[in-house]
XYZ file of C-alpha atoms in Angstrom:
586
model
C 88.698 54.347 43.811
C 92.385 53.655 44.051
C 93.616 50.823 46.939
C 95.354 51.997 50.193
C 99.141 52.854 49.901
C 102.185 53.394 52.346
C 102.914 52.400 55.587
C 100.073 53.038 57.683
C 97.456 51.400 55.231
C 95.362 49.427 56.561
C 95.758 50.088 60.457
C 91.936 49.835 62.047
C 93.243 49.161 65.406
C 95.283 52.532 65.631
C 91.657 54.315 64.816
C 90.139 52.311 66.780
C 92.050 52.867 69.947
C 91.652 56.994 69.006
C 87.826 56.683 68.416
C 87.590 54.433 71.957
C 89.774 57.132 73.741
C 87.302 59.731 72.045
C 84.064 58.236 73.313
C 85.060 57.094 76.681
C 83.248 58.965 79.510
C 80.553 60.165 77.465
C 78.092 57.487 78.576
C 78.062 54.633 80.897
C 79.599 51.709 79.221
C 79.545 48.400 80.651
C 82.366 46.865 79.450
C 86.598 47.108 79.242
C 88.201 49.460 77.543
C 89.706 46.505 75.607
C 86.187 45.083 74.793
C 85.185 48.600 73.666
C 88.390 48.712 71.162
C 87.704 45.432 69.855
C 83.822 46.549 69.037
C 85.106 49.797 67.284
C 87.784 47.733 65.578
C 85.079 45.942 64.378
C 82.818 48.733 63.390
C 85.847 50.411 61.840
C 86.457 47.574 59.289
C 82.909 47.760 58.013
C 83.187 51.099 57.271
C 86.395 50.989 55.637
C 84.758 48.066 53.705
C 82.139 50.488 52.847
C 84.630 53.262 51.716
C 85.787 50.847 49.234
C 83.006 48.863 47.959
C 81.766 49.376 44.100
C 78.927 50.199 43.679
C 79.113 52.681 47.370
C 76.246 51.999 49.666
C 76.024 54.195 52.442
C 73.614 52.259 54.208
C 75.892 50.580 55.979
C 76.418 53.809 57.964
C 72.688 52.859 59.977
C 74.125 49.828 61.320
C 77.181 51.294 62.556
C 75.113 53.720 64.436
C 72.445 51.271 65.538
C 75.242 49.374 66.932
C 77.142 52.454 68.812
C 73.331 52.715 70.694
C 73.334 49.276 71.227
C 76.759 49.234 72.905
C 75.955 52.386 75.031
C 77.677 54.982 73.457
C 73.960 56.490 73.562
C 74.783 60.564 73.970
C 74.784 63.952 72.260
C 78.430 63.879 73.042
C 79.079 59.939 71.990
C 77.592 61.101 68.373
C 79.613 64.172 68.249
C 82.982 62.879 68.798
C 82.586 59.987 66.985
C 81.696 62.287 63.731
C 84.747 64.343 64.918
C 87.086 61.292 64.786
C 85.253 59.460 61.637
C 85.792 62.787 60.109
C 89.404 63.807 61.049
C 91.082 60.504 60.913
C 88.966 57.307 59.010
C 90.938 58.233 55.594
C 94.358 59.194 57.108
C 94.672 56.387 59.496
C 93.730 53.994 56.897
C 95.481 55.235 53.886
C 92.294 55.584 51.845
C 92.009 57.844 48.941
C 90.350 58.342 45.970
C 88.528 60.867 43.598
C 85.112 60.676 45.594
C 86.825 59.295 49.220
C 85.767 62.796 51.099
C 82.156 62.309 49.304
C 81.782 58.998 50.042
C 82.552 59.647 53.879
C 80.398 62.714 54.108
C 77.584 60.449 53.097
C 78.663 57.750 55.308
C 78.991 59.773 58.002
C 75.191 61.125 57.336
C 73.856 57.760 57.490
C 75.841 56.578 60.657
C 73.954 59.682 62.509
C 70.524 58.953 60.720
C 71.126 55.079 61.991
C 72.113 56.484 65.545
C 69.272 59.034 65.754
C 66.979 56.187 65.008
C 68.305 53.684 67.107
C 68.171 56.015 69.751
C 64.511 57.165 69.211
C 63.670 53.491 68.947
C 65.414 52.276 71.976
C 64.199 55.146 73.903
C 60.190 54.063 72.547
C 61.177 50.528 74.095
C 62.532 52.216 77.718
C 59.253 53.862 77.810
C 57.109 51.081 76.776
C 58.900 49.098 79.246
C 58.672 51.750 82.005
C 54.957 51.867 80.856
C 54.410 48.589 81.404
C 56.401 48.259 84.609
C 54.200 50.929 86.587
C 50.762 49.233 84.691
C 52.522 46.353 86.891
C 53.270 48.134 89.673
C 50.168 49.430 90.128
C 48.229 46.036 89.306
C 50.573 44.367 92.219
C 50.056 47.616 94.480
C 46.818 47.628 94.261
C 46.093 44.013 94.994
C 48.410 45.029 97.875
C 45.858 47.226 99.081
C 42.862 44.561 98.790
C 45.220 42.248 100.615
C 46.241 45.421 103.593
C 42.071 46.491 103.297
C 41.245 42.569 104.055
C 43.465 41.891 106.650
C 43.024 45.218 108.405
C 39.189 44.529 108.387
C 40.933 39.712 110.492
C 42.860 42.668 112.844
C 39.102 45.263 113.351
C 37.159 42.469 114.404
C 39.168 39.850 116.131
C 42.268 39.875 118.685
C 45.736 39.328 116.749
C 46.673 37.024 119.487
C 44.135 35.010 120.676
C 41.930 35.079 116.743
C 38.902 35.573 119.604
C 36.781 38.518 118.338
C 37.843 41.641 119.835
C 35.372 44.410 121.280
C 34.419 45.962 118.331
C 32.714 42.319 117.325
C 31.537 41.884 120.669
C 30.285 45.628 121.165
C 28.759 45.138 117.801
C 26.679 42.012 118.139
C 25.946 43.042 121.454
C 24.173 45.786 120.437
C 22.223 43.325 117.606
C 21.394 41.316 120.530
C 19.599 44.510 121.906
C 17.913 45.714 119.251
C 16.488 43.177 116.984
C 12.919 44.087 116.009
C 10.193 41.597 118.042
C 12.146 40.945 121.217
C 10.834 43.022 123.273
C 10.086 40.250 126.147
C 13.870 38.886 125.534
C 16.610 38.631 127.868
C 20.178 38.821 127.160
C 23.104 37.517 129.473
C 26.941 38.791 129.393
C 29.537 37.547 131.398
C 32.645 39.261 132.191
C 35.713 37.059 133.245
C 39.609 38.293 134.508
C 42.578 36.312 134.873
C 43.311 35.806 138.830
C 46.649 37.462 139.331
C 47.537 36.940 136.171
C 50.430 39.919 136.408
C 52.308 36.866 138.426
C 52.787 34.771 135.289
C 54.180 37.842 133.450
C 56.450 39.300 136.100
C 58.026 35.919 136.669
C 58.396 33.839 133.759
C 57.935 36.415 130.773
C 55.141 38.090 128.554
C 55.931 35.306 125.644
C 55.006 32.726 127.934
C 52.006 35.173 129.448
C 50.677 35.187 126.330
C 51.160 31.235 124.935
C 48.795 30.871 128.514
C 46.515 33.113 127.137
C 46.397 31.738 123.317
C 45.725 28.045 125.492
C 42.405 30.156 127.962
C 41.519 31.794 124.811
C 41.135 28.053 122.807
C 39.423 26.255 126.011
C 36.873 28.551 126.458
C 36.115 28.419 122.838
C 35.860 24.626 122.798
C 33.837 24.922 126.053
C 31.444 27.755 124.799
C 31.404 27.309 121.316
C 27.753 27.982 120.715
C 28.310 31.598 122.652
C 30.468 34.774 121.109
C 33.487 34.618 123.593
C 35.979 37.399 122.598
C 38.841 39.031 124.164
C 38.666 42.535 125.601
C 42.564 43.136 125.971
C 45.158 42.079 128.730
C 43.608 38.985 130.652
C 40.059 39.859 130.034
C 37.406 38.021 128.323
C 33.920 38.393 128.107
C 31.119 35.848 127.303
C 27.773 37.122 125.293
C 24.576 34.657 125.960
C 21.412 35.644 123.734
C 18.137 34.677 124.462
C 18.547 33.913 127.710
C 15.462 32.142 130.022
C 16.633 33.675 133.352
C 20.267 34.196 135.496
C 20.420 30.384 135.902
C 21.475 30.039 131.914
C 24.334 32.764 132.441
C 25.510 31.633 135.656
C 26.183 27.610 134.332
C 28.003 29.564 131.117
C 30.063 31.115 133.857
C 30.539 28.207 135.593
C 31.836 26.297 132.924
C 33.836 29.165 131.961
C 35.330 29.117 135.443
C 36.041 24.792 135.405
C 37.637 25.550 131.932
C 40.233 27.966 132.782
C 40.678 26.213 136.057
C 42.134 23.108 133.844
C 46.232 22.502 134.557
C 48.339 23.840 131.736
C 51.211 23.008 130.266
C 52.792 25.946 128.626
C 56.724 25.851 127.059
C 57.707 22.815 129.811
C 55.810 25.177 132.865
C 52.775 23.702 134.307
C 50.660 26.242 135.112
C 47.191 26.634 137.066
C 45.249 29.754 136.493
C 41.661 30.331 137.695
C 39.602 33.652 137.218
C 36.595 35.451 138.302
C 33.387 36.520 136.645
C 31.009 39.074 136.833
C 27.644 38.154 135.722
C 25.183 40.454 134.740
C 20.989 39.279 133.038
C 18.195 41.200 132.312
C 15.539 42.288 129.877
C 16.391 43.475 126.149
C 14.435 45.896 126.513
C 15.542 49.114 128.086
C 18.953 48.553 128.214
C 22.191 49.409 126.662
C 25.609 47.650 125.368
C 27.196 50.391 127.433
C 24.696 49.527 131.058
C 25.347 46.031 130.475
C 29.375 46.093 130.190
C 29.533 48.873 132.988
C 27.847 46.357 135.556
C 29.279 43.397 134.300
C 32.380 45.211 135.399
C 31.501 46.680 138.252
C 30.338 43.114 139.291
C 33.534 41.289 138.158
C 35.695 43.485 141.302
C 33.180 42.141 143.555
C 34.387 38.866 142.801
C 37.735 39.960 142.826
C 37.334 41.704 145.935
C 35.505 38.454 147.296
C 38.967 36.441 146.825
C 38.670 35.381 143.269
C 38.008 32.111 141.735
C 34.464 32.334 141.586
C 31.574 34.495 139.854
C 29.236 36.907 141.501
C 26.271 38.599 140.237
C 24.847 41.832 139.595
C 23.222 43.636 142.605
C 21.875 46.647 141.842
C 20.972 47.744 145.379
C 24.501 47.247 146.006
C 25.816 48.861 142.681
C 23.647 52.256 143.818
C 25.219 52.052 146.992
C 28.764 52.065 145.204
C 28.070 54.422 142.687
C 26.778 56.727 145.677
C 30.097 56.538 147.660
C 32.484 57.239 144.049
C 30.340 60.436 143.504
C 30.650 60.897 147.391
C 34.546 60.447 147.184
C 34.818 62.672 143.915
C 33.363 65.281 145.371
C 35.515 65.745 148.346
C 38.057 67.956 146.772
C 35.883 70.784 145.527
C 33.979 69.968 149.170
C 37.443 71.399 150.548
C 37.461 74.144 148.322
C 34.068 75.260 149.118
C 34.721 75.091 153.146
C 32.030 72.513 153.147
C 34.133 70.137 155.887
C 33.735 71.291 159.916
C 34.861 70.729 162.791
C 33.188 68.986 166.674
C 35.318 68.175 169.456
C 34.847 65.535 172.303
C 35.853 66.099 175.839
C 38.240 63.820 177.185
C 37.673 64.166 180.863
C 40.165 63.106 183.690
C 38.520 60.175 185.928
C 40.397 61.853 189.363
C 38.585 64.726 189.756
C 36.208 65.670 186.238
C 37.783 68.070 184.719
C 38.067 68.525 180.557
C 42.042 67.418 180.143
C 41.971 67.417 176.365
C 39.637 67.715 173.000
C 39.680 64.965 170.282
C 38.768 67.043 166.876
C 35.939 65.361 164.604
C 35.202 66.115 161.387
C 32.216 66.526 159.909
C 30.778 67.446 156.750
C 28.266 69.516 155.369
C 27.106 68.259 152.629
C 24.749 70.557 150.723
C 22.205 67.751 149.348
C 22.774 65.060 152.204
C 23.273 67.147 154.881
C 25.663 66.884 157.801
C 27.477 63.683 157.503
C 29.777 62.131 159.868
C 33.038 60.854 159.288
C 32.044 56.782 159.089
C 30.562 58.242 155.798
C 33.547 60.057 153.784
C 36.761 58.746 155.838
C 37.078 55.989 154.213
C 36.472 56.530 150.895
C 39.464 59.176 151.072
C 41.663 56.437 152.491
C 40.763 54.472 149.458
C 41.256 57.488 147.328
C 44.437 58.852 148.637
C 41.975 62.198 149.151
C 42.580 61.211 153.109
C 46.003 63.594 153.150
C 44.752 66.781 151.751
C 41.713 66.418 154.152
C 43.539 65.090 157.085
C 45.993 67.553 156.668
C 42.974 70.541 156.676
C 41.914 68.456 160.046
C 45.014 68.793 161.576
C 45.643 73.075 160.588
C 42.124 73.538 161.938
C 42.357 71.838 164.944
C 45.455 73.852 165.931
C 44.348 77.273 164.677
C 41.307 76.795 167.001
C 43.032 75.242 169.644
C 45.289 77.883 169.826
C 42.854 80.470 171.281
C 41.273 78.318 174.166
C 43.783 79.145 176.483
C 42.840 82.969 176.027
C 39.735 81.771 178.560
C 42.124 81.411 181.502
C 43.143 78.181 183.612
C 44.950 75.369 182.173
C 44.366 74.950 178.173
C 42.940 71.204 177.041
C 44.826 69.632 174.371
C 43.602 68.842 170.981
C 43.894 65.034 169.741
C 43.870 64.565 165.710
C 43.779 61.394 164.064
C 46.479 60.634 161.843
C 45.895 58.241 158.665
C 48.441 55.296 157.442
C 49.018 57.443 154.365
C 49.828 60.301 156.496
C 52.025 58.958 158.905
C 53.951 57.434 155.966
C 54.418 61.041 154.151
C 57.950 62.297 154.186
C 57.235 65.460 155.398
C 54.792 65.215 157.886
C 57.069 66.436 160.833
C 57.888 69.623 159.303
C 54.112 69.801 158.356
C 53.712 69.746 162.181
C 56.920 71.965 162.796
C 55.366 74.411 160.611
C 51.551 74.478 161.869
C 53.003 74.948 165.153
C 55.023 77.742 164.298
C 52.064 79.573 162.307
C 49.132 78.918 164.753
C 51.539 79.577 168.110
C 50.040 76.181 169.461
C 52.645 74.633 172.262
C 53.721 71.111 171.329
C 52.638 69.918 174.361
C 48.814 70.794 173.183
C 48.619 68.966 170.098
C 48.086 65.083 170.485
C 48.363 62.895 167.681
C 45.988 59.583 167.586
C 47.754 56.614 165.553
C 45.681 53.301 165.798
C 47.102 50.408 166.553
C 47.357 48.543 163.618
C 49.221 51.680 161.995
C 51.200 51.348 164.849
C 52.527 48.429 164.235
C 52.317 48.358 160.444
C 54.897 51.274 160.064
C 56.618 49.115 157.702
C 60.379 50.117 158.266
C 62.107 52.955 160.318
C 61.078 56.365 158.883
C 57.397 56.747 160.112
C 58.375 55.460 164.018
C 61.640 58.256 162.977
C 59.272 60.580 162.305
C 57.312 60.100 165.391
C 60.172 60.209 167.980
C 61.279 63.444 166.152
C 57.448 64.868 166.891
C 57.758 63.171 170.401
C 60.863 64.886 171.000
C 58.989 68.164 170.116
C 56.640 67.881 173.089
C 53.580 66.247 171.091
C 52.035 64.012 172.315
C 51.348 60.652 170.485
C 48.596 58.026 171.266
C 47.303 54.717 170.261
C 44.154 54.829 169.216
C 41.587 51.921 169.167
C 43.969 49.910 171.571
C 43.112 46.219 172.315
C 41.605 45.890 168.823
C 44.760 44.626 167.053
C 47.794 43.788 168.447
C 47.942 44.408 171.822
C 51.515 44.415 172.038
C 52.356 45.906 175.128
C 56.153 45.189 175.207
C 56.260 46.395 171.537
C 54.830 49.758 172.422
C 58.088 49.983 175.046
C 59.751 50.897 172.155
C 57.695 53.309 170.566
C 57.232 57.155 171.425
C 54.104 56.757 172.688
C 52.403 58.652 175.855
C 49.169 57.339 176.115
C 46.867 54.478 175.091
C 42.956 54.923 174.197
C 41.468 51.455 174.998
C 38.860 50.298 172.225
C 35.199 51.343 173.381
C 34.405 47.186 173.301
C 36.046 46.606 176.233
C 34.369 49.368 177.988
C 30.833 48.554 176.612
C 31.150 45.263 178.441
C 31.806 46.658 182.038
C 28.525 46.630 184.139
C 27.737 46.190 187.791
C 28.850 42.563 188.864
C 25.399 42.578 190.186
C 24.435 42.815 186.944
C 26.415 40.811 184.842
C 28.974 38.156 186.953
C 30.697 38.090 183.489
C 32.138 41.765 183.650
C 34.256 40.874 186.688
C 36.597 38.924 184.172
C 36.525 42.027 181.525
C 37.460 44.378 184.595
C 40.214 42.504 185.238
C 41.999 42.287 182.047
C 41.373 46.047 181.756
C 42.549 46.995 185.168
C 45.585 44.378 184.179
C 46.267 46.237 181.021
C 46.000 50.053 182.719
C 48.075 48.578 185.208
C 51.055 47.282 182.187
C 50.422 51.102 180.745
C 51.419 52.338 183.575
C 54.621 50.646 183.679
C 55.475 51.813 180.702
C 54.692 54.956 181.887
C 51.614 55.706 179.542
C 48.613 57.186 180.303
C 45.358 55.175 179.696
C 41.917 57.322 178.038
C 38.582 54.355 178.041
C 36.835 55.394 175.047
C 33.123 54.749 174.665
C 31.706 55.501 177.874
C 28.220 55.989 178.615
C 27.645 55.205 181.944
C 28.703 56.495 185.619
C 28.712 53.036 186.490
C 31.522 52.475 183.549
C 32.819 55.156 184.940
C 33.313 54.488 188.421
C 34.868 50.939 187.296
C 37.354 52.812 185.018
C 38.300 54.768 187.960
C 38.186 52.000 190.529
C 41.303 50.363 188.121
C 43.273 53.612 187.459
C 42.019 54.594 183.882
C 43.362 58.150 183.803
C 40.609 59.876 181.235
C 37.359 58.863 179.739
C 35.986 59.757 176.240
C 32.020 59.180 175.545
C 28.669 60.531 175.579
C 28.701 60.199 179.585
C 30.883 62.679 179.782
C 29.814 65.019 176.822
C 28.715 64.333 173.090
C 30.718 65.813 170.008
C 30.244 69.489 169.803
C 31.539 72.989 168.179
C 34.324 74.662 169.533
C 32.644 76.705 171.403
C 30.343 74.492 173.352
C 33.117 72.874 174.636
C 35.047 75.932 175.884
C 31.653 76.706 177.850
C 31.943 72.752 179.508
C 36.062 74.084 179.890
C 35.430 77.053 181.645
C-alpha cells in the first residue's frame, strides 16, 4: 500500500470536523462540539493507522464503534452517517490509496458496525440490569415503606397523635374486655368521664397551639396521677378514665377526685400561667348486664349534670334522674310530628273585671293531647321547646289559634273579650314577628284591640337592644295590647316600664296567695299594702293591673278594695274550651 501524497494528505481534523457535523443531533451528547471533534480526531487517526498497517487488521474497527457508543453517538442514525462519511470521505480527505484501500475500508467499515452493534447490545444489557436492579430496590425500600406506613398507622388507630393517650378505639376496646372476660360475673367496672371547664376560652383568646401545649401538659398529669388506670383521650378537651375491678362507687369517685386535684394544678404553658379545672361524670356498676355503649352514654349524660351544676366538680350517675331526662328528650322530639298530627289544644281562662264581674278578656292555654300520656299541661312540654327552639313553631300555632277562635266570639252579641297569648324570649326576638301579627290579623279579621300579648317580666327587660321593644311599639301602635306577665317576680321596675309600650301589668299569683283576712293573718296587712302601692304606681303610668292566682272572694274583695282592675284564677273560673267560656260570656 503506497503512502499518502499531495496536499491534503494527512488532514484528520478536516474529516473530523465533517464526521462531527454529520453526527451532531442524532443523539444526546454531553459534551462541546469541540470535545466531540477532538474524540473523532482521535478515532479518525486510528483508523487511518489501520488503513495503513501491514499485515491489515480490521479489528480495530470494534473499538472505534465501542467507543462512538461510549461517547453517545448511540443511534440508528449516528451509525448510518458515520458509515456515510467513513465511506465518502476517510480516503479522499486523507490522501490514502492503494491497490486494496477500498477493500480494506469496506472491511473496516464492517467491523466498526459489528463493534457498535455490540457495544450497543451490551450497554443496553447493562441499562436493563441496572433498571432491574433499581426497581428490585425500589420495591425493597417501598415496601419497607409500607411496614413503616402499616406500623405507624396501627401508634395513630390506637392512641391520640397529640396527647400519645390512647384514643377511643383503645379505650372502647378494653372497655369492652373489661365487660366480657369469662368468670366475672359478680365484677364491677367504673368509668369516669372528665371535660375541660370552658376550655373554648383558652382557644378563642390565646390560640389553638397554645390550647393544645395545655392539653399535651392535662394529658401527662393525669397519666402520672392515674398511671395504674387506662386514661385516654376522646377528642377536643375530653378524657375519660377506665377503673376495672372496682369494690363499689367509692373507688371511682377518689379516681375522679384525683383526676379533678390534678388538672386543677397551675400551669405554665409558653410564658402563660394558666388554671384549668374540669368536671366529671361518674358512672359504677355490675359487669354483668351491661354494655361499653350504656356505660359511655351515662357517663355522659352524667358529666352535663356536672356541667350544668357549675363545673369543677364530679357528679354521679342517677338513674331515676337519667329516666326522667330521657323521658322529657323523647317528650321534646316528639313535639313536631305532635303539631302535625293536631295533637296540641286549646283552654282559655276568664279574666274577670273586679268593678262589676263581668268576663273582660280570655288568656289562651295550651294543652296537649298526648296519645300515651294523656292530656298534659303546658309546665310539661313548654319548656322543653324553649330549650329546643321547638317553642316558635308551637307558639306561633298558639297564637293563629287563639285568633281564629277569638274571632267568632263576638258573633254571640255584647262586647267581645279579648284573647291574651303568651309570647316566648325566642319569639319576641324573631324578626318578623310583627308582620306575623299584621298578617294573622288580616286573615282571621280579629281587631287589634282583641288580641293581647303576655311578655314576662324578665323578657321584658332582657330585650337585649332596640329591635324587640321596636317591634312591640310597632304592635302597640296597631291597637294590641301588650302585658307583663308574672310582674313582681323579677324586676319590678316600675319607672322602666314608663318607657315601654305596655298597657297592663299581671301581678305574680305569690303576692296574691298571701292576702287573707287581717283577722286571719296580721301579716297580710303589710302584703296589701305594697300591692295596693304598686296598683296605685300602675295607675300612674296609666296601666291596667290583672291579680293572677286568685282563689278566694276574700282575695278578691282585697284586690278590689286597692283598685286591681281584673282577676285571673280558679275563683273566678278554671281553664276551659272555647266554648265553655262563651257560655260564662254570654
Amino acid at each position: 500500500m503506497g503512502e499518502p501524497t499531495g496536499p491534503r494528505a494527512s488532514c484528520p481534523g478536516t474529516f473530523a470536523r465533517a464526521w462531527a457535523k454529520a453526527v451532531s443531533g442524532t443523539s444526546y451528547l454531553p459534551m462541546t462540539q469541540a470535545q466531540l471533534e477532538e474524540l473523532l480526531q482521535r478515532l479518525t487517526v486510528r483508523l487511518a493507522a489501520a488503513l495503513r498497517a501491514e499485515p491489515f487488521d480490521p479489528r480495530v474497527g470494534h473499538q472505534v464503534g465501542a467507543e462512538l457508543v461510549a461517547a453517545h453517538i448511540a443511534s440508528a442514525e449516528g451509525l448510518g452517517r458515520t458509515v456515510e462519511v467513513v465511506q465518502l470521505r476517510l480516503l479522499r480527505d486523507l490522501g490514502l490509496v492503494g491497490d486494496d484501500i477500498s477493500d480494506r475500508l469496506a472491511r473496516l467499515l464492517a467491523t466498526i458496525t459489528t463493534g457498535y452493534a455490540r457495544a450497543l447490545r451490551d450497554r443496553t444489557l447493562d441499562e436493563q440490569e441496572s433498571i432491574r436492579r433499581a426497581a428490585m430496590v425500589a420495591r425493597a425500600q417501598a415496601e419497607r415503606a409500607l411496614r413503616d406506613s402499616e406500623s405507624r398507622f396501627r401508634h395513630q388507630a390506637t392512641h391520640d397523635p397529640l396527647t400519645d393517650l390512647p384514643n377511643r378505639t383503645l379505650f372502647t376496646e378494653r372497655l369492652a374486655t373489661a365487660l366480657t372476660v369469662p368468670g366475672r360475673g359478680s365484677a364491677r367496672v367504673g368509668v369516669c368521664f372528665l371535660d375541660l371547664d370552658r376550655f373554648k376560652v383558652v382557644n378563642d383568646s390565646l390560640g389553638h397551639q397554645l390550647g393544645d401545649a395545655l392539653l399535651v401538659q392535662v394529658a401527662q398529669r393525669l397519666s402520672r396521677a392515674l398511671g395504674e388506670h387506662l386514661v385516654a383521650r376522646l377528642g377536643g378537651d375530653e378524657f375519660v378514665i377506665l377503673v376495672e375491678r372496682t369494690d363499689g362507687t367509692d373507688d371511682v369517685v377518689k379516681v375522679a377526685e384525683a383526676a379533678l386535684a390534678a388538672v386543677a394544678e397551675p400551669a405554665l404553658v409558653e410564658g402563660h400561667e394558666l388554671t384549668v379545672t374540669a368536671s366529671a361524670g361518674i358512672v359504677e356498676r355490675p359487669v354483668a348486664g351491661t354494655t361499653p355503649g350504656e356505660l359511655m352514654r351515662a357517663a355522659d349524660s352524667t358529666l352535663h349534670w356536672a356541667k350544668a351544676a357549675g363545673g369543677a366538680r364530679w357528679a354521679l350517675f342517677d338513674p331515676a334522674r337519667h329516666r326522667t331526662e330521657l323521658a322529657r328528650y323523647a317528650l321534646s322530639a316528639a313535639i313536631p310530628a305532635a303539631l302535625d298530627r293536631g295533637e296540641f289544644f286549646l283552654d282559655y281562662q276568664p279574666l274577670t273585671s273586679l268593678r262589676d264581674g263581668t268576663v273582660v278578656g280570655v288568656e289562651a292555654l295550651v294543652r296537649w293531647r298526648h296519645p300515651e300520656l294523656g292530656v298534659l299541661g303546658p309546665d310539661s312540654f313548654i319548656g322543653l321547646a324553649e330549650e329546643t327552639g321547638l317553642i316558635v313553631r308551637l307558639g306561633g300555632w298558639v297564637l293563629a289559634e287563639a285568633c281564629r277562635e277569638a274571632e267568632s266570639w263576638a258573633a254571640g252579641g255584647g262586647q267581645a273579650p279579648f284573647v291574651s297569648v303568651n309570647l316566648a324570649v325566642r319569639q319576641v326576638h324573631r324578626p318578623g314577628l310583627v308582620q306575623e301579627v299584621r298578617g294573622l290579623l288580616a286573615q282571621t279579621g280579629l281587631p287589634p284591640q282583641r288580641l293581647q300579648l303576655e311578655i314576662t317580666e324578665s323578657t321584658m327587660m332582657s330585650t337585649g337592644g332596640e329591635d324587640p321593644v321596636r317591634a312591640l311599639r310597632m304592635l302597640n301602635d296597631l291597637g294590641v295590647r301588650i302585658a307583663i306577665d308574672d310582674f313582681g317576680t323579677g324586676y319590678s321596675n316600675l319607672v322602666y316600664l314608663r318607657d315601654l309600650p305596655v298597657t297592663e301589668l299581671k301581678v305574680a299569683g305569690e303576692f296574691v296567695t298571701r292576702l287573707r283576712s287581717p283577722q286571719v293573718d296580721p301579716a297580710s296587712r303589710n302584703d296589701e299594702q305594697i300591692l295596693a302601692s304598686l296598683v296605685s304606681l300602675a295607675h300612674a303610668l296609666d296601666l291596667t293591673v290583672t291579680a293572677e292566682g286568685v282563689e278566694t272572694a276574700d282575695q278578691a274583695d282585697l284586690l278590689r278594695s286597692i283598685g286591681c282592675d281584673t282577676g285571673q284564677g280558679w275563683h273566678f273560673g278554671k281553664p276551659a274550651p272555647a266554648a265553655r267560656i262563651l257560655e260564662q260570656i254570654r
